[in-house]
Coordinates of C-alpha atoms in Angstrom, one line a residue:
Chain A
M9 CA 0.0 0.0 0.0
A10 CA 2.8 2.3 -0.7
E11 CA 4.7 4.3 -3.2
G12 CA 4.9 7.8 -4.8
E13 CA 1.8 9.4 -6.3
G14 CA 1.2 9.4 -10.1
T15 CA 3.7 9.8 -12.8
P16 CA 6.7 11.9 -11.7
A17 CA 7.5 15.0 -13.6
P18 CA 11.0 14.9 -15.0
V19 CA 13.4 17.3 -13.4
S20 CA 15.3 18.4 -16.5
S21 CA 18.3 20.6 -16.6
S22 CA 16.2 23.3 -18.1
A23 CA 13.9 23.3 -15.1
I24 CA 15.2 26.4 -13.3
R25 CA 12.7 29.3 -13.7
M26 CA 14.1 31.6 -11.1
E27 CA 17.7 32.4 -10.2
A28 CA 19.1 33.4 -6.8
D29 CA 18.4 37.1 -7.2
A30 CA 14.9 36.6 -8.4
L31 CA 14.2 34.2 -5.5
N32 CA 15.6 36.7 -2.9
A33 CA 13.5 39.5 -4.4
F34 CA 10.4 37.3 -4.3
L35 CA 11.0 36.3 -0.7
A36 CA 11.6 39.9 0.4
E37 CA 8.3 40.9 -1.1
A38 CA 6.4 37.9 0.2
F39 CA 7.6 38.4 3.8
P40 CA 7.7 42.2 4.3
N41 CA 7.1 41.8 8.1
S42 CA 10.2 39.7 8.8
A43 CA 12.4 41.5 11.3
S44 CA 15.6 42.7 9.5
G45 CA 18.2 40.0 9.3
T46 CA 15.9 37.2 10.4
R47 CA 15.4 35.7 6.9
G48 CA 18.2 33.9 5.2
R49 CA 19.1 34.5 1.6
V50 CA 19.5 32.3 -1.4
V51 CA 23.2 32.0 -2.4
S52 CA 22.9 29.9 -5.5
A53 CA 20.2 28.0 -7.5
E54 CA 20.7 25.3 -10.1
P55 CA 18.5 22.5 -11.4
G56 CA 17.6 20.2 -8.5
R57 CA 19.7 22.1 -5.9
I58 CA 19.8 25.3 -3.9
V59 CA 22.1 26.8 -1.3
A60 CA 20.9 29.3 1.3
R61 CA 22.6 31.1 4.1
Q62 CA 21.6 32.7 7.4
E63 CA 23.8 35.0 9.6
P64 CA 22.9 34.3 13.2
I65 CA 21.6 37.3 15.3
E66 CA 21.2 37.6 19.0
T67 CA 17.5 36.5 19.1
M68 CA 18.3 33.3 17.4
L69 CA 20.5 32.0 20.2
R70 CA 19.5 29.5 22.8
P71 CA 21.1 28.7 26.2
G72 CA 24.7 27.9 25.7
G73 CA 25.0 30.5 22.8
L74 CA 24.0 28.0 20.2
I75 CA 21.7 28.6 17.2
S76 CA 18.1 27.6 18.2
G77 CA 16.2 24.7 16.8
P78 CA 13.4 26.9 15.3
T79 CA 16.0 29.0 13.6
Q80 CA 17.5 25.9 12.0
M81 CA 14.1 24.5 11.0
G82 CA 13.1 27.9 9.6
L83 CA 16.2 28.0 7.4
A84 CA 15.5 24.5 6.2
D85 CA 11.9 25.4 5.3
M86 CA 13.0 28.6 3.5
A87 CA 15.6 26.7 1.5
A88 CA 13.0 24.0 0.5
Y89 CA 10.5 26.7 -0.4
A90 CA 13.1 28.5 -2.6
L91 CA 14.0 25.2 -4.3
V92 CA 10.3 24.6 -5.2
L93 CA 9.9 28.2 -6.5
A94 CA 13.1 27.9 -8.5
H95 CA 11.5 25.0 -10.4
I96 CA 7.8 26.0 -10.6
G97 CA 8.2 29.8 -10.8
P98 CA 6.9 32.6 -8.6
V99 CA 3.2 32.3 -9.4
A100 CA 2.4 29.2 -7.5
M101 CA 1.3 29.2 -3.8
A102 CA 3.2 26.2 -2.5
V103 CA 2.8 25.3 1.2
T104 CA 4.8 23.0 3.5
S105 CA 2.9 19.8 4.2
A106 CA 5.6 18.1 6.4
L107 CA 9.0 18.9 7.8
N108 CA 11.1 16.3 9.6
Y109 CA 14.2 17.6 11.3
Q110 CA 17.0 15.6 12.8
F111 CA 19.3 17.6 15.1
L112 CA 22.8 16.1 14.6
R113 CA 25.4 18.3 16.3
P114 CA 25.5 21.5 18.4
C115 CA 25.0 24.5 16.1
L116 CA 27.7 27.1 16.8
P117 CA 26.8 30.8 16.3
K118 CA 28.4 31.1 12.9
P119 CA 26.9 31.6 9.4
L120 CA 24.6 28.7 8.8
T121 CA 24.4 27.1 5.3
A122 CA 21.6 25.0 4.0
E123 CA 21.9 22.8 0.9
A124 CA 18.5 21.6 -0.4
T125 CA 18.3 19.0 -3.1
L126 CA 15.2 17.6 -4.9
L127 CA 14.3 14.0 -4.2
R128 CA 11.2 14.2 -6.4
L129 CA 9.2 17.0 -8.1
G130 CA 5.7 15.6 -8.8
K131 CA 2.7 17.5 -10.0
R132 CA 1.2 17.7 -6.5
L133 CA 4.1 17.1 -4.1
A134 CA 7.8 18.1 -4.0
V135 CA 10.0 16.2 -1.6
M136 CA 13.5 17.5 -0.7
D137 CA 16.5 16.7 1.4
V138 CA 18.1 19.6 3.3
R139 CA 21.5 19.5 5.1
L140 CA 22.6 22.3 7.4
Y141 CA 26.2 23.0 8.4
T142 CA 28.4 25.8 9.6
D143 CA 32.1 25.1 8.9
D144 CA 32.2 21.6 7.5
A145 CA 29.6 20.2 5.1
S146 CA 30.7 16.7 6.0
R147 CA 29.7 17.3 9.6
P148 CA 26.1 18.6 9.3
V149 CA 24.4 20.1 12.3
G150 CA 21.0 19.0 11.0
Q151 CA 19.2 17.2 8.3
A152 CA 15.6 17.8 7.1
N153 CA 13.2 16.1 4.9
V154 CA 10.7 18.6 3.6
T155 CA 7.5 18.0 1.6
Y156 CA 5.7 20.9 -0.2
A157 CA 2.2 20.7 -1.6
I158 CA 2.0 22.3 -5.1
P159 CA -1.4 23.8 -5.9
Chain B
M20 CA 5.6 29.1 3.9
A21 CA 3.6 26.4 5.6
E22 CA 0.3 24.9 6.4
G23 CA -2.2 22.4 5.1
E24 CA -3.3 22.2 1.5
G25 CA -6.6 23.7 0.3
T26 CA -9.9 23.5 2.1
P27 CA -10.2 20.4 4.3
A28 CA -13.0 18.0 3.6
P29 CA -15.2 17.7 6.7
V30 CA -14.9 14.3 8.4
S31 CA -18.6 13.8 9.3
S32 CA -20.1 11.1 11.3
S33 CA -21.7 9.7 8.2
A34 CA -18.2 9.3 6.7
I35 CA -17.8 5.5 7.0
R36 CA -18.3 3.7 3.7
M37 CA -16.8 0.3 4.7
E38 CA -17.2 -1.6 7.9
A39 CA -14.6 -4.0 9.4
D40 CA -15.9 -7.1 7.5
A41 CA -15.9 -5.3 4.1
L42 CA -12.4 -3.9 4.8
N43 CA -11.0 -7.4 5.6
A44 CA -12.6 -8.9 2.5
F45 CA -11.1 -6.1 0.4
L46 CA -7.6 -6.5 1.9
A47 CA -7.7 -10.3 1.4
E48 CA -8.6 -9.8 -2.3
A49 CA -6.0 -7.1 -2.8
F50 CA -3.2 -9.0 -1.2
P51 CA -3.7 -12.7 -2.3
N52 CA 0.0 -13.4 -2.1
S53 CA 0.4 -12.6 1.5
A54 CA 1.7 -15.6 3.4
S55 CA -1.0 -17.0 5.6
G56 CA -1.3 -15.1 8.9
T57 CA 1.1 -12.3 7.9
R58 CA -1.6 -9.7 7.4
G59 CA -3.4 -8.2 10.4
R60 CA -7.2 -7.8 10.4
V61 CA -9.5 -4.9 11.0
V62 CA -11.3 -5.3 14.4
S63 CA -13.5 -2.3 14.3
A64 CA -14.1 0.8 12.1
E65 CA -15.9 4.0 13.1
P66 CA -15.9 7.5 11.8
G67 CA -12.3 8.9 12.2
R68 CA -11.0 5.8 13.9
I69 CA -10.0 2.2 13.2
V70 CA -8.6 -0.7 15.3
A71 CA -6.5 -3.5 13.7
R72 CA -4.8 -6.5 15.2
Q73 CA -1.9 -8.8 14.3
E74 CA -1.1 -12.2 15.9
P75 CA 2.7 -12.5 15.8
I76 CA 4.1 -15.5 14.0
E77 CA 7.7 -17.0 14.1
T78 CA 9.0 -15.1 11.1
M79 CA 8.0 -11.8 12.6
L80 CA 10.4 -12.1 15.5
R81 CA 13.8 -10.5 15.8
P82 CA 16.7 -11.3 18.2
G83 CA 15.5 -11.4 21.7
G84 CA 12.1 -12.8 20.7
L85 CA 10.6 -9.4 20.1
I86 CA 8.2 -8.4 17.3
S87 CA 10.4 -6.9 14.5
G88 CA 10.3 -3.3 13.4
P89 CA 9.1 -4.0 9.9
T90 CA 6.2 -6.0 11.3
Q91 CA 5.2 -3.1 13.5
M92 CA 5.5 -0.6 10.6
G93 CA 3.6 -2.9 8.3
L94 CA 0.7 -3.1 10.8
A95 CA 0.7 0.7 11.2
D96 CA 0.6 1.1 7.4
M97 CA -2.2 -1.4 7.0
A98 CA -4.3 0.3 9.7
A99 CA -3.8 3.6 8.1
Y100 CA -4.7 2.2 4.7
A101 CA -7.9 0.6 6.1
L102 CA -8.8 3.9 7.8
V103 CA -8.5 5.7 4.5
L104 CA -10.6 3.1 2.7
A105 CA -13.2 3.1 5.4
H106 CA -13.8 6.8 4.6
I107 CA -13.3 7.0 0.8
G108 CA -14.6 3.5 -0.2
P109 CA -13.0 0.6 -2.0
V110 CA -12.7 2.1 -5.4
A111 CA -9.9 4.5 -4.9
M112 CA -6.2 3.5 -5.2
A113 CA -4.6 5.3 -2.3
V114 CA -0.9 5.0 -1.7
T115 CA 1.3 5.8 1.3
S116 CA 3.4 8.9 0.7
A117 CA 5.1 9.0 4.1
L118 CA 5.4 6.9 7.3
N119 CA 7.2 8.2 10.3
Y120 CA 7.6 5.6 13.1
Q121 CA 8.8 6.0 16.6
F122 CA 9.9 2.9 18.5
L123 CA 8.9 3.4 22.1
R124 CA 9.2 0.2 24.0
P125 CA 10.2 -3.4 23.4
C126 CA 7.4 -5.2 21.6
L127 CA 6.7 -8.5 23.3
P128 CA 5.5 -11.5 21.1
K129 CA 1.8 -11.0 22.0
P130 CA -1.2 -9.9 19.9
L131 CA -0.4 -6.4 18.6
T132 CA -3.1 -3.8 18.4
A133 CA -3.0 -0.7 16.3
E134 CA -5.4 2.3 16.8
A135 CA -5.4 4.7 13.9
T136 CA -7.1 8.0 14.1
L137 CA -7.7 10.7 11.4
L138 CA -5.8 13.9 11.9
R139 CA -7.1 15.3 8.6
L140 CA -8.9 13.9 5.5
G141 CA -8.3 16.3 2.6
K142 CA -9.1 15.8 -1.0
R143 CA -5.5 14.8 -1.9
L144 CA -3.9 13.8 1.4
A145 CA -5.0 11.9 4.5
V146 CA -2.9 12.3 7.6
M147 CA -3.3 9.8 10.5
D148 CA -1.9 9.0 13.9
V149 CA -1.4 5.4 14.7
R150 CA -0.6 3.9 18.2
L151 CA 0.6 0.3 18.6
Y152 CA 0.4 -1.6 21.9
T153 CA 0.2 -5.1 23.2
D154 CA -1.2 -5.2 26.8
D155 CA -1.6 -1.6 27.8
A156 CA -2.8 1.1 25.5
S157 CA -1.3 3.7 27.8
R158 CA 2.1 2.2 27.3
P159 CA 2.4 2.1 23.5
V160 CA 5.3 0.2 21.8
G161 CA 5.3 2.5 18.9
Q162 CA 3.7 5.6 17.3
A163 CA 3.3 6.4 13.7
N164 CA 2.3 9.3 11.6
V165 CA 1.2 8.1 8.2
T166 CA 0.3 10.2 5.1
Y167 CA -1.7 8.7 2.2
A168 CA -2.1 10.3 -1.2
I169 CA -5.6 10.0 -2.5
P170 CA -6.0 9.8 -6.3
Chain C
M16 CA 16.2 -4.7 14.7
A17 CA 13.8 -2.3 16.3
E18 CA 12.2 -1.2 19.5
G19 CA 12.6 1.3 22.4
E20 CA 15.8 1.6 24.3
G21 CA 16.2 -0.1 27.7
T22 CA 13.7 -0.4 30.5
P23 CA 11.3 2.5 30.4
A24 CA 11.1 4.7 33.4
P25 CA 7.6 4.7 34.8
V26 CA 5.7 8.0 34.4
S27 CA 4.0 8.1 37.7
S28 CA 1.4 10.6 38.9
S29 CA 4.0 12.1 41.2
A30 CA 6.2 12.9 38.3
I31 CA 5.7 16.6 38.0
R32 CA 8.6 18.5 39.4
M33 CA 7.8 22.0 38.0
E34 CA 4.4 23.7 37.7
A35 CA 3.4 26.2 35.0
D36 CA 4.7 29.3 36.8
A37 CA 8.1 27.7 37.5
L38 CA 8.4 26.6 33.9
N39 CA 7.6 30.1 32.6
A40 CA 10.1 31.6 35.0
F41 CA 12.8 29.1 33.9
L42 CA 12.1 29.7 30.2
A43 CA 12.3 33.5 30.7
E44 CA 15.7 33.2 32.3
A45 CA 17.0 30.7 29.8
F46 CA 16.0 32.8 26.8
P47 CA 16.6 36.4 27.8
N48 CA 17.3 37.4 24.2
S49 CA 13.9 36.4 22.8
A50 CA 12.1 39.4 21.4
S51 CA 9.2 40.4 23.6
G52 CA 6.1 38.3 22.8
T53 CA 7.9 35.8 20.6
R54 CA 8.0 33.1 23.2
G55 CA 4.8 31.2 24.1
R56 CA 3.9 30.5 27.7
V57 CA 3.0 27.4 29.6
V58 CA -0.7 27.5 30.5
S59 CA -0.9 24.3 32.5
A60 CA 1.2 21.3 33.5
E61 CA 0.2 17.9 34.8
P62 CA 1.7 14.5 34.8
G63 CA 2.3 13.4 31.2
R64 CA 0.7 16.5 29.7
I65 CA 1.3 20.2 29.2
V66 CA -0.6 23.0 27.4
A67 CA 1.2 26.1 26.0
R68 CA -0.1 29.1 24.2
Q69 CA 1.3 31.7 21.8
E70 CA -0.3 35.0 20.8
P71 CA 0.6 35.7 17.2
I72 CA 2.5 38.9 16.4
E73 CA 3.1 40.6 13.0
T74 CA 6.5 39.0 12.4
M75 CA 5.1 35.5 12.8
L76 CA 2.8 35.9 9.8
R77 CA 3.4 34.5 6.3
P78 CA 1.8 35.5 2.9
G79 CA -1.9 35.3 3.3
G80 CA -1.8 36.4 6.9
L81 CA -1.4 32.9 8.3
I82 CA 0.9 31.9 11.2
S83 CA 4.2 30.8 9.7
G84 CA 5.5 27.2 9.8
P85 CA 8.6 28.0 11.9
T86 CA 6.4 29.8 14.4
Q87 CA 4.2 26.6 14.7
M88 CA 7.3 24.4 15.0
G89 CA 8.9 26.7 17.5
L90 CA 5.8 26.5 19.7
A91 CA 5.7 22.7 19.4
D92 CA 9.4 22.5 20.4
M93 CA 8.8 24.8 23.4
A94 CA 5.9 22.8 24.6
A95 CA 7.9 19.6 24.3
Y96 CA 10.8 21.2 26.1
A97 CA 8.5 22.4 28.9
L98 CA 7.0 18.9 29.2
V99 CA 10.4 17.3 29.7
L100 CA 11.4 19.9 32.2
A101 CA 8.2 19.5 34.1
H102 CA 9.1 15.8 34.7
I103 CA 12.9 15.9 35.1
G104 CA 13.3 19.3 36.8
P105 CA 15.1 22.5 35.9
V106 CA 18.7 21.3 36.3
A107 CA 19.0 19.1 33.3
M108 CA 20.2 20.3 29.9
A109 CA 17.8 18.5 27.6
V110 CA 18.1 19.1 23.8
T111 CA 15.8 18.3 20.9
S112 CA 17.1 15.3 18.9
A113 CA 14.3 15.2 16.3
L114 CA 11.1 17.1 15.5
N115 CA 8.7 15.8 12.8
Y116 CA 5.9 18.2 12.0
Q117 CA 2.8 17.7 9.9
F118 CA 1.0 20.8 8.6
L119 CA -2.7 19.9 8.6
R120 CA -4.7 23.0 8.1
P121 CA -4.2 26.7 7.4
C122 CA -3.2 28.4 10.7
L123 CA -5.3 31.5 11.2
P124 CA -3.8 34.5 13.1
K125 CA -5.4 33.6 16.4
P126 CA -4.0 32.5 19.7
L127 CA -2.3 29.2 19.0
T128 CA -2.6 26.4 21.6
A129 CA -0.2 23.4 21.8
E130 CA -1.1 20.3 23.8
A131 CA 2.0 18.1 24.4
T132 CA 1.6 14.6 25.8
L133 CA 4.3 12.0 26.8
L134 CA 4.5 8.9 24.7
R135 CA 7.5 7.7 26.7
L136 CA 9.9 9.1 29.2
G137 CA 13.1 7.0 29.2
K138 CA 16.4 7.6 30.9
R139 CA 18.0 8.9 27.7
L140 CA 15.1 9.8 25.4
A141 CA 11.7 11.4 25.9
V142 CA 9.2 11.1 23.0
M143 CA 6.2 13.3 22.8
D144 CA 3.1 14.0 20.7
V145 CA 2.1 17.6 20.2
R146 CA -1.1 18.9 18.7
L147 CA -1.6 22.5 17.7
Y148 CA -4.9 24.2 17.2
T149 CA -6.6 27.6 17.3
D150 CA -10.3 27.4 17.8
D151 CA -11.1 23.7 17.7
A152 CA -8.9 21.0 19.3
S153 CA -10.6 18.4 17.1
R154 CA -9.4 20.2 14.0
P155 CA -5.6 20.6 14.6
V156 CA -3.5 22.9 12.4
G157 CA -0.5 20.7 13.0
Q158 CA 0.9 17.7 14.7
A159 CA 4.4 17.1 15.9
N160 CA 6.4 14.2 17.2
V161 CA 9.3 15.5 19.2
T162 CA 12.2 13.6 20.7
Y163 CA 14.4 15.1 23.4
A164 CA 17.8 13.7 24.5
I165 CA 18.2 13.7 28.3
P166 CA 21.7 14.2 29.6
Chain D
M27 CA 16.2 24.0 22.9
A28 CA 17.7 22.0 20.1
E29 CA 20.8 20.2 18.7
G30 CA 22.7 17.0 18.8
E31 CA 23.5 15.1 22.0
G32 CA 27.0 15.4 23.5
T33 CA 30.3 15.4 21.8
P34 CA 30.1 13.5 18.5
A35 CA 32.4 10.6 18.0
P36 CA 34.5 11.1 14.9
V37 CA 33.8 8.7 12.0
S38 CA 37.3 8.0 11.0
S39 CA 38.4 6.0 8.0
S40 CA 39.5 3.2 10.3
A41 CA 36.0 2.9 11.6
I42 CA 34.9 -0.2 9.8
R43 CA 34.9 -3.3 12.1
M44 CA 32.9 -5.6 9.9
E45 CA 33.0 -6.2 6.2
A46 CA 30.1 -7.3 4.0
D47 CA 30.7 -11.0 4.5
A48 CA 30.9 -10.7 8.2
L49 CA 27.7 -8.6 8.3
N50 CA 25.8 -11.1 6.2
A51 CA 26.9 -14.0 8.4
F52 CA 25.9 -12.1 11.5
L53 CA 22.5 -11.2 10.1
A54 CA 21.8 -14.8 9.1
E55 CA 22.6 -16.0 12.6
A56 CA 20.6 -13.3 14.2
F57 CA 17.5 -13.9 12.1
P58 CA 17.3 -17.7 11.7
N59 CA 13.5 -17.5 11.4
S60 CA 13.4 -15.3 8.3
A61 CA 11.7 -17.0 5.5
S62 CA 14.2 -17.9 2.8
G63 CA 14.9 -14.9 0.5
T64 CA 13.0 -12.4 2.6
R65 CA 16.1 -10.8 4.0
G66 CA 18.3 -8.6 1.9
R67 CA 22.1 -8.9 1.8
V68 CA 24.9 -6.5 2.3
V69 CA 26.7 -5.9 -1.0
S70 CA 29.5 -3.6 0.2
A71 CA 30.6 -1.8 3.4
E72 CA 33.0 1.1 3.7
P73 CA 33.5 3.8 6.3
G74 CA 30.3 5.8 6.6
R75 CA 28.5 4.0 3.9
I76 CA 26.9 0.6 3.1
V77 CA 25.0 -0.8 0.1
A78 CA 22.4 -3.6 0.5
R79 CA 20.2 -5.4 -2.0
Q80 CA 16.9 -7.3 -2.0
E81 CA 15.5 -9.5 -4.7
P82 CA 11.7 -9.2 -4.6
I83 CA 9.7 -12.3 -4.1
E84 CA 6.0 -12.9 -4.6
T85 CA 4.9 -12.1 -1.1
M86 CA 6.5 -8.7 -1.2
L87 CA 4.3 -7.4 -3.9
R88 CA 1.2 -5.2 -3.4
P89 CA -1.7 -4.5 -5.8
G90 CA -0.4 -3.4 -9.1
G91 CA 2.6 -5.7 -8.8
L92 CA 4.8 -3.2 -7.0
I93 CA 7.1 -3.8 -4.1
S94 CA 5.2 -3.1 -0.9
G95 CA 5.9 -0.3 1.5
P96 CA 6.8 -2.6 4.5
T97 CA 9.3 -4.4 2.2
Q98 CA 11.0 -1.1 1.4
M99 CA 11.0 0.0 5.0
G100 CA 12.3 -3.3 6.1
L101 CA 15.3 -3.1 3.7
A102 CA 16.0 0.5 4.8
D103 CA 16.0 -0.6 8.4
M104 CA 18.3 -3.6 7.6
A105 CA 20.7 -1.4 5.7
A106 CA 20.8 1.1 8.6
Y107 CA 21.3 -1.7 11.1
A108 CA 24.2 -3.2 9.1
L109 CA 25.8 0.3 8.8
V110 CA 25.7 0.7 12.6
L111 CA 27.1 -2.8 13.1
A112 CA 29.9 -2.2 10.6
H113 CA 31.1 0.7 12.7
I114 CA 30.5 -0.6 16.3
G115 CA 31.0 -4.3 15.8
P116 CA 28.9 -7.4 16.3
V117 CA 28.7 -7.4 20.0
A118 CA 26.4 -4.5 20.6
M119 CA 22.6 -4.8 20.7
A120 CA 21.5 -1.7 18.7
V121 CA 17.8 -1.0 18.3
T122 CA 15.9 1.3 15.9
S123 CA 14.5 4.2 17.7
A124 CA 12.9 6.0 14.8
L125 CA 12.4 5.4 11.0
N126 CA 11.0 8.1 8.8
Y127 CA 10.2 6.9 5.3
Q128 CA 9.2 9.0 2.3
F129 CA 7.7 7.1 -0.7
L130 CA 8.9 8.9 -3.8
R131 CA 8.1 6.8 -6.9
P132 CA 6.4 3.5 -7.7
C133 CA 8.7 0.6 -6.8
L134 CA 8.8 -1.8 -9.8
P135 CA 9.4 -5.5 -9.0
K136 CA 13.1 -5.4 -9.7
P137 CA 16.2 -5.9 -7.5
L138 CA 16.0 -3.1 -4.9
T139 CA 19.2 -1.4 -3.8
A140 CA 19.6 0.6 -0.6
E141 CA 22.5 3.0 0.0
A142 CA 22.8 4.0 3.7
T143 CA 25.2 6.8 4.8
L144 CA 26.1 8.0 8.2
L145 CA 24.9 11.5 9.2
R146 CA 26.3 11.1 12.7
L147 CA 27.6 8.4 14.8
G148 CA 27.4 9.4 18.5
K149 CA 27.9 7.4 21.6
R150 CA 24.3 6.8 22.1
L151 CA 22.6 7.5 18.8
A152 CA 23.4 6.9 15.2
V153 CA 21.5 8.8 12.5
M154 CA 21.6 7.7 8.9
D155 CA 20.2 8.6 5.5
V156 CA 19.0 5.7 3.3
R157 CA 18.1 6.0 -0.4
L158 CA 16.3 3.1 -2.2
Y159 CA 16.3 2.7 -5.9
T160 CA 15.9 0.0 -8.6
D161 CA 17.4 1.0 -11.9
D162 CA 18.5 4.6 -11.4
A163 CA 20.1 6.0 -8.3
S164 CA 19.2 9.5 -9.3
R165 CA 15.5 8.6 -9.3
P166 CA 15.0 7.0 -5.8
V167 CA 11.8 5.1 -5.0
G168 CA 12.2 6.1 -1.3
Q169 CA 14.2 7.9 1.2
A170 CA 14.6 7.1 4.9
N171 CA 16.0 8.8 7.9
V172 CA 16.8 6.1 10.5
T173 CA 18.0 6.6 14.1
Y174 CA 19.5 3.7 16.1
A175 CA 20.0 3.7 19.8
I176 CA 23.4 2.3 20.8
P177 CA 23.6 0.5 24.1

């Protein structure tokens, strides 16, 4: 009683409809109420993969001076959202349907990088893997699996 | 960038379209290749909730004589599938899109009960909570969150 | 190859070591940098169960005027943290090891309530179910499964 | 309130304590009751990564002739278990504490391959990513995140 839904849409190399700059402009307009600095930015976008980054600010820290869990999960969600938009364009109203986050290592208060990759882009659901790290990509601080519903 | 998809379908008290007997007959026909005894059965079905049960057999045990993880996850998946069918009827070809399972306590080789409840029945996705236990429902051996895609 | 770790610690009715007021005081001291109003508060605490609430503010909203996903996940995490502290006391440094969140329905900009219940309190891991809702507990906006590591 | 537990153990290149043959022998002895052919085998083991494979048999199929969800999840769990054993040796009694599985594409009845990689090997928890595919590794049929508790 189990497998993916319907025929998967191919993720071709021509699939990118928005570059990093366009994604950042879209996000800034969509979230005008975000406190300054609280929203990460897209660093690069290519077919099937996006990189986003967040500079930590004081309110993002938890006891011990580490970057808080909700901050990490928020960046993972933003990276996944940008990855979906990059492929389907700015018109669509995509919404998160699930976010599973594994906390792997203490997250030191350094610039936090998120790499999001497409596992599957279907007509109705997009499923993505997101890895978060500070200094060393081979030692991630967290890993997320994020599902977006596509309208 | 996050919340449920579209307008939720109401889960009304008239929502049950298949009772326990009809569900078991449907499952037996759908899975003719299952080795005898390897498939649990639906014990009861009511709006928003189903109970299923599995008698453990030798091949379901892991080292230490406990019921294996895949057996537990299989029963959780079956209970979720039956819960969807009970509400949408036998015609539809629903498929699992995600299953998150938490192993909570050692699962002794006793009859294993699964209680599945609807968290949301949408037009395209059904999300369910499933609790598994042997003797004591207040001390579950596992908990699952299962998402089905509805065609 | 699968079940809970070790012998579970019983969750007795005498298990509460911190009431709601003590939990709120502890959280306020632990997170002095939180912007005012951005942290929910514990409404009630009892053995095995806690209720927390968050009044939404402008910066928590996403396009469409709904409460953002990270805000929902942050409240779920906070409620789970408070539930652990209520049972093990204020000394311990517990950290989230996993948070799985299912977005179920659009989250309107109303006071958001989280009900967290213990699935298992072990010596090393606590696993909790969290339901979030605004008006109607039977129509949750989200459901989380949260695991905390206990030092 | 969130990040990994304790100081992570380094996953060094000298970390492999069991090769594929030793792992298969261990699994055969640990699960003597498995019906013949129902257990996948380890194909290769190296530091931080393992490959396992399962030939589908009749009882693993679901309606439509596809490989069932529990079969996929069982192989993901087995691969994760073998990856833990490869690093900590055959003595330890490791148990699954969580398995999150995303069904991505229909799983055709062909040999099913699982690639498991270590995200973190701690003293108490090991967290792994597992990808399952049949013909094309770049089009996975499923993805799992598996956590094992180490005694």
